[in-house]
Amino acid sequence: MKKRITIKDIARELNIHHSTVSRALRNDPRVNEKTRDLVLSFAQKHEYQINMNAVQLRGTGNNAIALIVPNINHSFFSDIVSKLTNLAYEKGYVISVFQSNEKYLQEKEIINTIIQHNFAGVIVSIAKDTVNSDHFRLLQKFGIPVVFFDRVCEDINSPKVLVNNFDITFSATEHLINKGYKRIAHITGTTEINVFRDRHRGYIAAIQKHELAYKNPIVVTDEFTMDLGKKIFSDLVDSQNTPDSIICSSIHLTMGILSETRKRKINVPNDLGLITFGNILASEIIQPQISSIEQPEAEIAELSFELLEKLITDKNSLNINEDKVVKSQLIIRESC
Amino acid sequence: MKKRITIKDIARELNIHHSTVSRALRNDPRVNEKTRDLVLSFAQKHEYQINMNAVQLRGTGNNAIALIVPNINHSFFSDIVSKLTNLAYEKGYVISVFQSNEKYLQEKEIINTIIQHNFAGVIVSIAKDTVNSDHFRLLQKFGIPVVFFDRVCEDINSPKVLVNNFDITFSATEHLINKGYKRIAHITGTTEINVFRDRHRGYIAAIQKHELAYKNPIVVTDEFTMDLGKKIFSDLVDSQNTPDSIICSSIHLTMGILSETRKRKINVPNDLGLITFGNILASEIIQPQISSIEQPEAEIAELSFELLEKLITDKNSLNINEDKVVKSQLIIRESC
DNA sequence: TTTATTTTTGCACACGTTTGTATTTTTGAA
DNA sequence: TTCAAAAATACAAACGTGTGCAAAAATAAA
């Protein structure tokens, strides 16, 4: 391993001052063309690479963005991580990805790490566990801008990119009602989180508008797994409160439900109507094809990045507070 | 936004030297208990956060790991990214994720960024595009250890975590043969990459062992999308060389194939046997259930991280060169 | 007390850049 | 030539930490 070459090394070899080398490398017009060429060719020949730690310590040019998501291996988030990584990279930023694993405590630790590493900004979708937003306020105290997407903290003055969960759930519920379903269940996450609360409200609003007598069961779960989907559905079927249709907040849960309908010979859509949130990779292949509410991942990623970049460059635009709402799409297939 | 507090600020307030503060914060035994407590409580009260840029510039304690994958939104990789992120975080490392988008050029740029940011180590699965490994050698020149997983550079002296692609494809092919399939096609990626080459060889080896007369079509594609899967399969069916079974290297391609079998009323497994690489989330639900070769993502992540950590801490163990081979699993379901 | 020993703290420099200012060199006009 | 203006370069300080070494303070031994 060879020692890393620095601008001082270059300066010494070329018998000039290192400040001149620094300027030459950044194409500062104040340095003579001949010396600049000299420096550049020398640098290239010796594989000079700037030390960003020094640059960032100096305070100039911080190009690191932190991205916090509850789970990376979840198609909604992995899509967004992927898109954001590309967007940021194109603009010269480096993205570090953190995973809260849905835990508030981990989220807090991550925030500390982010402050310590002097990230230029943060894009985050919060953990299900998170009710307190002091840690994000701490971030702001340190001058690090935050953009929230999808799952957001509501009691904080920071830009947010939201999905039209109320409206779309209202529409989805109404669609089921119009199709003749009368006993509509809703399986979703904790109402502490805006996403699930909004869906919940949209669902309730539609139910109330159509004055359905059925006492609709709402199942709140804090884990989204296939196995749990099976269990929840079994319990529903075995109860005296069996629904004739379900709006489900998670693909994984929906998979469990489907698997269970197969086992119990329950016909979808005749015995059970089904609408799920999320984009199923296999949606074309699963039969019946599942109606779903597709999330606009690309748009979310673009908007979030755009907002954050604005905050990073114009620190004074930090008072952006109008929430951006992007539209998800209800795609009716064969399951209802 | 308040100014960030530094050890010098603390020192000034407490009328001691900043070096003492530095030691106190890191529990150096050389500092008096009373002063340490004083420093610690002051630091906590004023929300002191260490500046890692300074630490890293100083040369001590670099805790940043870079992870390069071709695509994050690909369940195989997103699983590994997720697992690695957690593993690394537990051990006090920060993970930055980069996406080569299967492009050699982007991979090269990423390497430069990694050098410039002084990452402690790199874990990488290379782009389909990548044939040259000079950029990884450059990394090594700068003393940054690299661990390859799955898709690796073979002409470089660095630890690699591989999957038993030859064996498993051999088994899969033989399984199809034993089931009576005689016209087995293989759809896979470029043989420039070890993963696909090994699968290719395993497939050929099984074919040759059983002396199948059929001139088996091998389709090499450089993109793995559902649409392409449809097209490739259509072309195969419409050719005079129609296979009676397929081993496919990508879930997405397999989805396309399945979709096309539905449209053409081709019965799986009777008219077409099918085995795919990768873990299908919906495998329980899709009918027929698809036989698949499941990838040991967790094991890959753990092994890769373990190797890298060893390299980071014991720079002299850099001559580890024995490749680790982990086993994927052939799960026979209903599609063959 | 005095001296030796141990514990604790301070000093100064280093890490690799950037940048305002001062200094030198070059250029052009008188 | 001489002098002013412009161009090019050098100087020095700063960013926040960590560390070897010296100095000081506290403790123990004589």
XYZ file of C-alpha atoms in Angstrom, chain B residues 4 12 45 81 96 105 109 115 118 144 154 190 195 237 271 276 304 310 314 324 336:
21
model
C -21.925 23.362 17.073
C -12.568 26.985 27.501
C -25.899 19.203 28.983
C -28.338 -4.606 1.714
C -23.126 3.909 2.420
C -18.444 3.299 -15.797
C -16.856 6.610 -10.543
C -11.379 6.591 -2.124
C -11.739 7.346 2.884
C -8.974 -0.058 1.244
C -11.820 -13.355 -10.615
C -23.774 -12.867 -19.801
C -22.483 -16.407 -11.626
C -42.194 -21.146 -28.503
C -46.290 -28.750 -21.310
C -36.253 -20.329 -11.471
C -19.094 -10.913 3.612
C -11.279 -9.035 9.579
C -6.043 -6.993 10.676
C -16.088 -19.046 0.620
C -41.734 -29.471 -12.786
